[in-house]
PDB file of C-alpha atoms and ligand atoms in Angstrom:
ATOM      1  CA  UNK A 204    -229.967  64.594   3.800  1.00 83.00           C
ATOM      2  CA  UNK A 205    -230.006  64.060   0.038  1.00 96.00           C
ATOM      3  CA  UNK A 206    -231.197  60.634  -1.035  1.00 96.00           C
ATOM      4  CA  UNK A 207    -228.853  59.177  -3.666  1.00 97.00           C
ATOM      5  CA  UNK A 208    -230.149  58.405  -7.154  1.00 98.00           C
ATOM      6  CA  UNK A 209    -228.654  55.687  -9.357  1.00 98.00           C
ATOM      7  CA  UNK A 210    -229.854  56.028 -12.935  1.00 98.00           C
ATOM      8  CA  UNK A 211    -229.063  53.733 -15.855  1.00 98.00           C
ATOM      9  CA  UNK A 212    -229.051  55.210 -19.356  1.00 98.00           C
ATOM     10  CA  UNK A 213    -229.396  52.403 -21.860  1.00 98.00           C
ATOM     11  CA  UNK A 214    -228.973  54.618 -24.926  1.00 98.00           C
ATOM     12  CA  UNK A 215    -229.822  52.783 -28.198  1.00 98.00           C
ATOM     13  CA  UNK A 216    -229.443  49.317 -26.674  1.00 98.00           C
ATOM     14  CA  UNK A 217    -231.913  46.541 -25.813  1.00 98.00           C
ATOM     15  CA  UNK A 218    -234.967  45.252 -27.630  1.00 98.00           C
ATOM     16  CA  UNK A 219    -238.105  44.681 -25.547  1.00 98.00           C
ATOM     17  CA  UNK A 220    -237.237  41.015 -24.758  1.00 98.00           C
ATOM     18  CA  UNK A 221    -233.682  42.028 -23.796  1.00 98.00           C
ATOM     19  CA  UNK A 222    -234.993  44.821 -21.569  1.00 98.00           C
ATOM     20  CA  UNK A 223    -237.392  42.432 -19.818  1.00 98.00           C
ATOM     21  CA  UNK A 224    -234.661  39.885 -19.329  1.00 98.00           C
ATOM     22  CA  UNK A 225    -232.592  42.584 -17.609  1.00 98.00           C
ATOM     23  CA  UNK A 226    -235.502  43.513 -15.339  1.00 98.00           C
ATOM     24  CA  UNK A 227    -236.013  39.922 -14.328  1.00 97.00           C
ATOM     25  CA  UNK A 228    -232.395  39.502 -13.259  1.00 98.00           C
ATOM     26  CA  UNK A 229    -232.001  43.003 -11.795  1.00 98.00           C
ATOM     27  CA  UNK A 230    -235.069  43.224  -9.550  1.00 97.00           C
ATOM     28  CA  UNK A 231    -234.039  40.559  -7.027  1.00 96.00           C
ATOM     29  CA  UNK A 232    -230.517  42.009  -6.824  1.00 97.00           C
ATOM     30  CA  UNK A 233    -231.769  45.394  -5.606  1.00 96.00           C
ATOM     31  CA  UNK A 234    -234.921  44.389  -3.751  1.00 93.00           C
ATOM     32  CA  UNK A 235    -233.402  45.424  -0.426  1.00 92.00           C
ATOM     33  CA  UNK A 236    -231.631  48.517  -1.791  1.00 93.00           C
ATOM     34  CA  UNK A 237    -233.829  51.227  -0.337  1.00 91.00           C
ATOM     35  CA  UNK A 238    -230.965  53.607   0.475  1.00 94.00           C
ATOM     36  CA  UNK A 239    -231.306  55.180  -2.980  1.00 95.00           C
ATOM     37  CA  UNK A 240    -233.724  55.847  -5.800  1.00 97.00           C
ATOM     38  CA  UNK A 241    -233.181  53.610  -8.815  1.00 98.00           C
ATOM     39  CA  UNK A 242    -234.082  54.734 -12.331  1.00 98.00           C
ATOM     40  CA  UNK A 243    -233.744  52.925 -15.668  1.00 98.00           C
ATOM     41  CA  UNK A 244    -233.934  54.736 -19.015  1.00 98.00           C
ATOM     42  CA  UNK A 245    -234.721  52.272 -21.830  1.00 98.00           C
ATOM     43  CA  UNK A 246    -235.368  53.222 -25.455  1.00 98.00           C
ATOM     44  CA  UNK A 247    -238.849  54.708 -26.029  1.00 98.00           C
ATOM     45  CA  UNK A 248    -240.053  51.410 -27.485  1.00 98.00           C
ATOM     46  CA  UNK A 249    -239.396  49.510 -24.230  1.00 98.00           C
ATOM     47  CA  UNK A 250    -240.696  52.093 -21.726  1.00 98.00           C
ATOM     48  CA  UNK A 251    -244.153  50.614 -21.455  1.00 98.00           C
ATOM     49  CA  UNK A 252    -243.109  46.981 -21.072  1.00 98.00           C
ATOM     50  CA  UNK A 253    -240.361  47.802 -18.589  1.00 98.00           C
ATOM     51  CA  UNK A 254    -242.666  50.062 -16.528  1.00 98.00           C
ATOM     52  CA  UNK A 255    -245.323  47.389 -16.466  1.00 97.00           C
ATOM     53  CA  UNK A 256    -242.826  44.794 -15.270  1.00 97.00           C
ATOM     54  CA  UNK A 257    -241.524  47.163 -12.565  1.00 97.00           C
ATOM     55  CA  UNK A 258    -244.946  48.061 -11.188  1.00 94.00           C
ATOM     56  CA  UNK A 259    -245.020  47.753  -7.416  1.00 92.00           C
ATOM     57  CA  UNK A 260    -241.218  47.889  -7.155  1.00 95.00           C
ATOM     58  CA  UNK A 261    -239.138  50.899  -6.106  1.00 95.00           C
ATOM     59  CA  UNK A 262    -237.415  51.040  -9.497  1.00 98.00           C
ATOM     60  CA  UNK A 263    -238.679  53.825 -11.747  1.00 98.00           C
ATOM     61  CA  UNK A 264    -238.441  54.442 -15.476  1.00 98.00           C
ATOM     62  CA  UNK A 265    -237.101  57.417 -17.438  1.00 98.00           C
ATOM     63  CA  UNK A 266    -237.195  58.422 -21.076  1.00 98.00           C
ATOM     64  CA  UNK A 267    -233.849  59.359 -22.638  1.00 98.00           C
ATOM     65  CA  UNK A 268    -235.256  62.468 -24.311  1.00 98.00           C
ATOM     66  CA  UNK A 269    -238.581  64.227 -24.747  1.00 98.00           C
ATOM     67  CA  UNK A 270    -240.250  66.697 -27.114  1.00 98.00           C
ATOM     68  CA  UNK A 271    -239.987  70.388 -26.278  1.00 98.00           C
ATOM     69  CA  UNK A 272    -243.557  70.841 -27.531  1.00 97.00           C
ATOM     70  CA  UNK A 273    -246.318  69.858 -25.169  1.00 96.00           C
ATOM     71  CA  UNK A 274    -248.742  68.892 -27.947  1.00 88.00           C
ATOM     72  CA  UNK A 275    -250.704  67.006 -29.034  1.00 95.00           C
ATOM     73  CA  UNK A 276    -249.706  68.369 -32.419  1.00 97.00           C
ATOM     74  CA  UNK A 277    -248.112  67.863 -35.811  1.00 98.00           C
ATOM     75  CA  UNK A 278    -244.514  67.099 -34.752  1.00 97.00           C
ATOM     76  CA  UNK A 279    -243.521  63.990 -36.692  1.00 98.00           C
ATOM     77  CA  UNK A 280    -241.184  61.702 -34.798  1.00 97.00           C
ATOM     78  CA  UNK A 281    -241.486  63.492 -31.462  1.00 98.00           C
ATOM     79  CA  UNK A 282    -242.763  61.975 -28.222  1.00 98.00           C
ATOM     80  CA  UNK A 283    -244.360  64.337 -25.708  1.00 98.00           C
ATOM     81  CA  UNK A 284    -243.878  64.330 -21.960  1.00 98.00           C
ATOM     82  CA  UNK A 285    -247.489  63.291 -21.416  1.00 98.00           C
ATOM     83  CA  UNK A 286    -247.027  60.338 -23.806  1.00 98.00           C
ATOM     84  CA  UNK A 287    -243.953  59.254 -21.875  1.00 98.00           C
ATOM     85  CA  UNK A 288    -245.939  59.522 -18.664  1.00 98.00           C
ATOM     86  CA  UNK A 289    -248.767  57.568 -20.232  1.00 98.00           C
ATOM     87  CA  UNK A 290    -246.278  54.772 -21.036  1.00 98.00           C
ATOM     88  CA  UNK A 291    -245.241  54.608 -17.363  1.00 98.00           C
ATOM     89  CA  UNK A 292    -242.128  56.796 -17.103  1.00 98.00           C
ATOM     90  CA  UNK A 293    -241.716  59.184 -14.186  1.00 98.00           C
ATOM     91  CA  UNK A 294    -238.506  60.854 -15.356  1.00 98.00           C
ATOM     92  CA  UNK A 295    -236.908  62.213 -18.527  1.00 98.00           C
ATOM     93  CA  UNK A 296    -233.226  62.729 -19.262  1.00 98.00           C
ATOM     94  CA  UNK A 297    -232.723  66.103 -20.944  1.00 98.00           C
ATOM     95  CA  UNK A 298    -229.694  67.611 -22.696  1.00 98.00           C
ATOM     96  CA  UNK A 299    -227.460  64.533 -22.729  1.00 98.00           C
ATOM     97  CA  UNK A 300    -224.175  65.430 -24.454  1.00 96.00           C
ATOM     98  CA  UNK A 301    -224.936  62.949 -27.253  1.00 97.00           C
ATOM     99  CA  UNK A 302    -228.161  64.881 -27.948  1.00 97.00           C
ATOM    100  CA  UNK A 303    -226.239  68.163 -27.830  1.00 97.00           C
ATOM    101  CA  UNK A 304    -223.439  66.833 -30.055  1.00 95.00           C
ATOM    102  CA  UNK A 305    -225.341  64.820 -32.686  1.00 96.00           C
ATOM    103  CA  UNK A 306    -228.872  66.233 -32.676  1.00 97.00           C
ATOM    104  CA  UNK A 307    -228.462  69.941 -32.173  1.00 96.00           C
ATOM    105  CA  UNK A 308    -229.780  70.151 -28.605  1.00 98.00           C
ATOM    106  CA  UNK A 309    -229.220  73.654 -27.232  1.00 98.00           C
ATOM    107  CA  UNK A 310    -229.634  75.312 -23.859  1.00 98.00           C
ATOM    108  CA  UNK A 311    -232.849  76.864 -25.233  1.00 98.00           C
ATOM    109  CA  UNK A 312    -234.312  73.488 -26.186  1.00 98.00           C
ATOM    110  CA  UNK A 313    -233.179  72.078 -22.830  1.00 98.00           C
ATOM    111  CA  UNK A 314    -235.069  74.890 -21.116  1.00 98.00           C
ATOM    112  CA  UNK A 315    -238.231  74.206 -23.150  1.00 98.00           C
ATOM    113  CA  UNK A 316    -238.004  70.458 -22.477  1.00 98.00           C
ATOM    114  CA  UNK A 317    -237.595  71.014 -18.733  1.00 98.00           C
ATOM    115  CA  UNK A 318    -240.806  73.059 -18.749  1.00 98.00           C
ATOM    116  CA  UNK A 319    -242.645  70.431 -20.802  1.00 98.00           C
ATOM    117  CA  UNK A 320    -241.545  67.639 -18.472  1.00 98.00           C
ATOM    118  CA  UNK A 321    -242.425  69.483 -15.260  1.00 98.00           C
ATOM    119  CA  UNK A 322    -245.727  70.581 -16.800  1.00 97.00           C
ATOM    120  CA  UNK A 323    -246.622  66.927 -17.348  1.00 98.00           C
ATOM    121  CA  UNK A 324    -245.795  66.079 -13.726  1.00 97.00           C
ATOM    122  CA  UNK A 325    -242.554  64.245 -14.513  1.00 98.00           C
ATOM    123  CA  UNK A 326    -239.074  64.952 -13.144  1.00 98.00           C
ATOM    124  CA  UNK A 327    -236.179  66.009 -15.384  1.00 98.00           C
ATOM    125  CA  UNK A 328    -232.594  64.750 -15.154  1.00 98.00           C
ATOM    126  CA  UNK A 329    -230.715  67.628 -16.768  1.00 98.00           C
ATOM    127  CA  UNK A 330    -227.239  66.858 -18.144  1.00 98.00           C
ATOM    128  CA  UNK A 331    -224.369  69.325 -18.316  1.00 98.00           C
ATOM    129  CA  UNK A 332    -220.676  68.799 -19.027  1.00 97.00           C
ATOM    130  CA  UNK A 333    -217.704  70.188 -20.923  1.00 96.00           C
ATOM    131  CA  UNK A 334    -215.826  68.733 -23.914  1.00 94.00           C
ATOM    132  CA  UNK A 335    -212.146  67.890 -23.510  1.00 92.00           C
ATOM    133  CA  UNK A 336    -210.844  70.935 -25.388  1.00 92.00           C
ATOM    134  CA  UNK A 337    -212.717  73.239 -23.012  1.00 93.00           C
ATOM    135  CA  UNK A 338    -211.340  71.476 -19.952  1.00 93.00           C
ATOM    136  CA  UNK A 339    -207.810  71.581 -21.351  1.00 91.00           C
ATOM    137  CA  UNK A 340    -208.237  75.281 -22.053  1.00 93.00           C
ATOM    138  CA  UNK A 341    -209.318  75.841 -18.435  1.00 94.00           C
ATOM    139  CA  UNK A 342    -212.908  76.725 -19.404  1.00 95.00           C
ATOM    140  CA  UNK A 343    -214.774  73.796 -17.845  1.00 96.00           C
ATOM    141  CA  UNK A 344    -216.634  75.875 -15.235  1.00 97.00           C
ATOM    142  CA  UNK A 345    -217.453  78.561 -17.753  1.00 97.00           C
ATOM    143  CA  UNK A 346    -219.067  75.988 -20.086  1.00 97.00           C
ATOM    144  CA  UNK A 347    -221.045  74.262 -17.349  1.00 98.00           C
ATOM    145  CA  UNK A 348    -222.013  77.624 -15.835  1.00 98.00           C
ATOM    146  CA  UNK A 349    -223.488  78.805 -19.106  1.00 98.00           C
ATOM    147  CA  UNK A 350    -225.306  75.474 -19.701  1.00 98.00           C
ATOM    148  CA  UNK A 351    -226.917  75.940 -16.279  1.00 98.00           C
ATOM    149  CA  UNK A 352    -227.744  79.615 -16.840  1.00 98.00           C
ATOM    150  CA  UNK A 353    -229.343  78.881 -20.237  1.00 98.00           C
ATOM    151  CA  UNK A 354    -230.942  75.538 -19.430  1.00 98.00           C
ATOM    152  CA  UNK A 355    -232.519  76.662 -16.151  1.00 98.00           C
ATOM    153  CA  UNK A 356    -233.324  80.208 -17.270  1.00 97.00           C
ATOM    154  CA  UNK A 357    -236.412  81.767 -15.679  1.00 96.00           C
ATOM    155  CA  UNK A 358    -237.525  78.637 -13.863  1.00 97.00           C
ATOM    156  CA  UNK A 359    -239.295  79.202 -10.546  1.00 97.00           C
ATOM    157  CA  UNK A 360    -237.811  77.751  -7.367  1.00 97.00           C
ATOM    158  CA  UNK A 361    -240.657  75.252  -7.370  1.00 95.00           C
ATOM    159  CA  UNK A 362    -239.869  74.139 -10.918  1.00 96.00           C
ATOM    160  CA  UNK A 363    -236.158  73.918 -10.155  1.00 97.00           C
ATOM    161  CA  UNK A 364    -236.926  71.806  -7.083  1.00 97.00           C
ATOM    162  CA  UNK A 365    -238.174  69.054  -9.422  1.00 97.00           C
ATOM    163  CA  UNK A 366    -234.831  68.804 -11.219  1.00 98.00           C
ATOM    164  CA  UNK A 367    -231.867  66.502 -10.815  1.00 98.00           C
ATOM    165  CA  UNK A 368    -228.604  67.645 -12.405  1.00 98.00           C
ATOM    166  CA  UNK A 369    -226.158  65.177 -13.966  1.00 98.00           C
ATOM    167  CA  UNK A 370    -222.592  66.359 -14.466  1.00 98.00           C
ATOM    168  CA  UNK A 371    -221.143  64.340 -17.346  1.00 96.00           C
ATOM    169  CA  UNK A 372    -217.793  65.532 -18.643  1.00 95.00           C
ATOM    170  CA  UNK A 373    -217.916  64.682 -22.348  1.00 93.00           C
ATOM    171  CA  UNK A 374    -214.361  63.291 -22.258  1.00 90.00           C
ATOM    172  CA  UNK A 375    -215.422  60.702 -19.666  1.00 88.00           C
ATOM    173  CA  UNK A 376    -218.514  59.336 -21.446  1.00 85.00           C
ATOM    174  CA  UNK A 377    -217.976  55.870 -22.867  1.00 82.00           C
ATOM    175  CA  UNK A 378    -214.207  56.364 -22.833  1.00 84.00           C
ATOM    176  CA  UNK A 379    -213.274  54.438 -19.710  1.00 80.00           C
ATOM    177  CA  UNK A 380    -211.653  57.671 -18.520  1.00 82.00           C
ATOM    178  CA  UNK A 381    -213.605  58.529 -15.357  1.00 82.00           C
ATOM    179  CA  UNK A 382    -213.151  61.945 -13.796  1.00 86.00           C
ATOM    180  CA  UNK A 383    -211.123  61.635 -10.616  1.00 93.00           C
ATOM    181  CA  UNK A 384    -213.253  61.980  -7.489  1.00 95.00           C
ATOM    182  CA  UNK A 385    -211.521  65.347  -6.910  1.00 95.00           C
ATOM    183  CA  UNK A 386    -212.449  66.688 -10.353  1.00 95.00           C
ATOM    184  CA  UNK A 387    -216.028  65.483  -9.893  1.00 96.00           C
ATOM    185  CA  UNK A 388    -216.268  67.028  -6.429  1.00 98.00           C
ATOM    186  CA  UNK A 389    -214.882  70.343  -7.595  1.00 97.00           C
ATOM    187  CA  UNK A 390    -217.391  70.637 -10.427  1.00 98.00           C
ATOM    188  CA  UNK A 391    -220.299  69.406  -8.299  1.00 98.00           C
ATOM    189  CA  UNK A 392    -219.481  72.058  -5.686  1.00 98.00           C
ATOM    190  CA  UNK A 393    -219.367  74.655  -8.462  1.00 98.00           C
ATOM    191  CA  UNK A 394    -222.764  73.487  -9.799  1.00 98.00           C
ATOM    192  CA  UNK A 395    -224.241  73.711  -6.304  1.00 98.00           C
ATOM    193  CA  UNK A 396    -222.875  77.234  -5.940  1.00 98.00           C
ATOM    194  CA  UNK A 397    -224.538  78.238  -9.245  1.00 98.00           C
ATOM    195  CA  UNK A 398    -227.835  76.729  -8.066  1.00 98.00           C
ATOM    196  CA  UNK A 399    -227.450  78.728  -4.823  1.00 98.00           C
ATOM    197  CA  UNK A 400    -226.943  81.916  -6.802  1.00 98.00           C
ATOM    198  CA  UNK A 401    -229.946  81.225  -9.048  1.00 98.00           C
ATOM    199  CA  UNK A 402    -232.441  79.668  -6.617  1.00 98.00           C
ATOM    200  CA  UNK A 403    -231.216  80.219  -3.053  1.00 98.00           C
ATOM    201  CA  UNK A 404    -229.704  78.252  -0.186  1.00 97.00           C
ATOM    202  CA  UNK A 405    -232.516  75.813   0.558  1.00 97.00           C
ATOM    203  CA  UNK A 406    -232.694  74.456  -2.982  1.00 98.00           C
ATOM    204  CA  UNK A 407    -228.904  74.350  -3.325  1.00 98.00           C
ATOM    205  CA  UNK A 408    -228.766  72.089  -0.277  1.00 98.00           C
ATOM    206  CA  UNK A 409    -231.588  69.861  -1.523  1.00 98.00           C
ATOM    207  CA  UNK A 410    -230.813  69.426  -5.208  1.00 98.00           C
ATOM    208  CA  UNK A 411    -229.256  66.123  -6.221  1.00 98.00           C
ATOM    209  CA  UNK A 412    -226.208  66.278  -8.504  1.00 98.00           C
ATOM    210  CA  UNK A 413    -225.276  62.993 -10.184  1.00 98.00           C
ATOM    211  CA  UNK A 414    -221.919  62.185 -11.734  1.00 97.00           C
ATOM    212  CA  UNK A 415    -221.827  60.447 -15.131  1.00 96.00           C
ATOM    213  CA  UNK A 416    -218.987  59.226 -17.325  1.00 95.00           C
ATOM    214  CA  UNK A 417    -217.489  55.727 -17.151  1.00 93.00           C
ATOM    215  CA  UNK A 418    -219.006  54.928 -13.752  1.00 96.00           C
ATOM    216  CA  UNK A 419    -218.248  51.292 -12.882  1.00 96.00           C
ATOM    217  CA  UNK A 420    -218.734  49.011  -9.870  1.00 96.00           C
ATOM    218  CA  UNK A 421    -215.017  49.589  -9.152  1.00 95.00           C
ATOM    219  CA  UNK A 422    -215.120  53.402  -8.970  1.00 95.00           C
ATOM    220  CA  UNK A 423    -218.599  54.219  -7.664  1.00 97.00           C
ATOM    221  CA  UNK A 424    -217.725  54.009  -3.952  1.00 97.00           C
ATOM    222  CA  UNK A 425    -214.964  56.639  -4.065  1.00 96.00           C
ATOM    223  CA  UNK A 426    -217.129  58.921  -6.189  1.00 97.00           C
ATOM    224  CA  UNK A 427    -219.974  58.571  -3.668  1.00 97.00           C
ATOM    225  CA  UNK A 428    -217.626  59.556  -0.828  1.00 97.00           C
ATOM    226  CA  UNK A 429    -217.441  63.069  -2.248  1.00 97.00           C
ATOM    227  CA  UNK A 430    -219.736  65.398  -0.312  1.00 97.00           C
ATOM    228  CA  UNK A 431    -221.438  66.887  -3.390  1.00 98.00           C
ATOM    229  CA  UNK A 432    -221.841  63.672  -5.408  1.00 98.00           C
ATOM    230  CA  UNK A 433    -225.409  62.449  -4.868  1.00 98.00           C
ATOM    231  CA  UNK A 434    -225.542  59.511  -7.243  1.00 98.00           C
ATOM    232  CA  UNK A 435    -224.640  58.471 -10.764  1.00 98.00           C
ATOM    233  CA  UNK A 436    -225.932  58.423 -14.321  1.00 98.00           C
ATOM    234  CA  UNK A 437    -224.520  55.217 -15.736  1.00 98.00           C
ATOM    235  CA  UNK A 438    -224.280  54.241 -19.406  1.00 97.00           C
ATOM    236  CA  UNK A 439    -222.321  51.121 -20.386  1.00 97.00           C
ATOM    237  CA  UNK A 440    -222.179  49.599 -16.905  1.00 98.00           C
ATOM    238  CA  UNK A 441    -225.986  49.782 -16.558  1.00 98.00           C
ATOM    239  CA  UNK A 442    -226.565  47.360 -19.433  1.00 98.00           C
ATOM    240  CA  UNK A 443    -225.831  44.288 -17.334  1.00 98.00           C
ATOM    241  CA  UNK A 444    -227.984  43.538 -14.314  1.00 98.00           C
ATOM    242  CA  UNK A 445    -225.084  42.381 -12.207  1.00 98.00           C
ATOM    243  CA  UNK A 446    -222.846  45.412 -12.791  1.00 98.00           C
ATOM    244  CA  UNK A 447    -225.670  47.955 -12.367  1.00 98.00           C
ATOM    245  CA  UNK A 448    -226.750  46.184  -9.173  1.00 98.00           C
ATOM    246  CA  UNK A 449    -223.189  46.372  -7.852  1.00 97.00           C
ATOM    247  CA  UNK A 450    -223.236  50.114  -8.548  1.00 98.00           C
ATOM    248  CA  UNK A 451    -226.583  50.521  -6.751  1.00 98.00           C
ATOM    249  CA  UNK A 452    -225.229  48.461  -3.852  1.00 97.00           C
ATOM    250  CA  UNK A 453    -221.910  50.347  -3.735  1.00 94.00           C
ATOM    251  CA  UNK A 454    -221.911  50.461   0.055  1.00 89.00           C
ATOM    252  CA  UNK A 455    -221.623  46.682   0.291  1.00 83.00           C
ATOM    253  CA  UNK A 456    -218.629  46.535  -2.045  1.00 59.00           C
ATOM    254  CA  UNK A 457    -216.631  49.412  -0.640  1.00 54.00           C
TER     255      UNK A 457
HETATM  256  P1  LIG B 549    -220.938  55.770 -19.737  1.00 82.52           P
HETATM  257  O1  LIG B 549    -222.116  56.772 -20.205  1.00 82.52           O
HETATM  258  O2  LIG B 549    -221.235  55.369 -18.327  1.00 82.52           O
HETATM  259  O3  LIG B 549    -220.995  54.633 -20.715  1.00 82.52           O
HETATM  260  O4  LIG B 549    -219.660  56.564 -19.828  1.00 82.52           O
HETATM  261  C1  LIG B 549    -222.654  57.719 -19.310  1.00 82.52           C
HETATM  262  C2  LIG B 549    -223.748  58.498 -19.979  1.00 82.52           C
HETATM  263  O5  LIG B 549    -223.639  58.808 -21.173  1.00 82.52           O
HETATM  264  O6  LIG B 549    -224.778  58.827 -19.345  1.00 82.52           O
END
């Protein structure tokens, strides 16, 4: 039985006071929500304050990116996995399509970051997903397959067992255009089959695959009904306590 994960990706939103205000409203709304793991990814600057405020709760904190270098070292502007851990995070998002698109993230850097994160004892949330042109051309599985092959290259089964995958079709991120549950299911099943081929049956059954891209309180329940959808990575709808709580508590609203 795979335990669902609901992760909020705040992107470049929320100052420290705004982040703490969210936490204060959000905590009581999900206090009884033990059916899933809950993760919040604030900007680097708010990780420590948010983690501190969440201590003793079942809500955990992620960074939105991480350095590929383990350091310490002369890498101006980078933040290492052990620094993120030191600030209180337990997770790191790696390879988000915005990082790939705007900041030159590649499958090679994703692979290095996964190793750095696991080496520091944190868990990676690894994002994959195809742009619209590739889907329209019928190449969606090819793109995601090669992101998985490159990103997870030469990992051991133990290392891979620490990973969560997030399938985020680029055309669905921030566009209001969610993948249909059928499209999500089809790609999640494909991802699981690639994991089976790379790491074997046991891990393929265990690994959690989240869907991301315009997830809202209104569409989460039907997405979660799909057998290979194990949770969500939520952008815009995670910025408000009430809407993220409704996503976490999708079973009550369905
Ligand atoms: P969205 O973003 O929910 O605003 O589409 C998802 C993401 O980028 O992780």
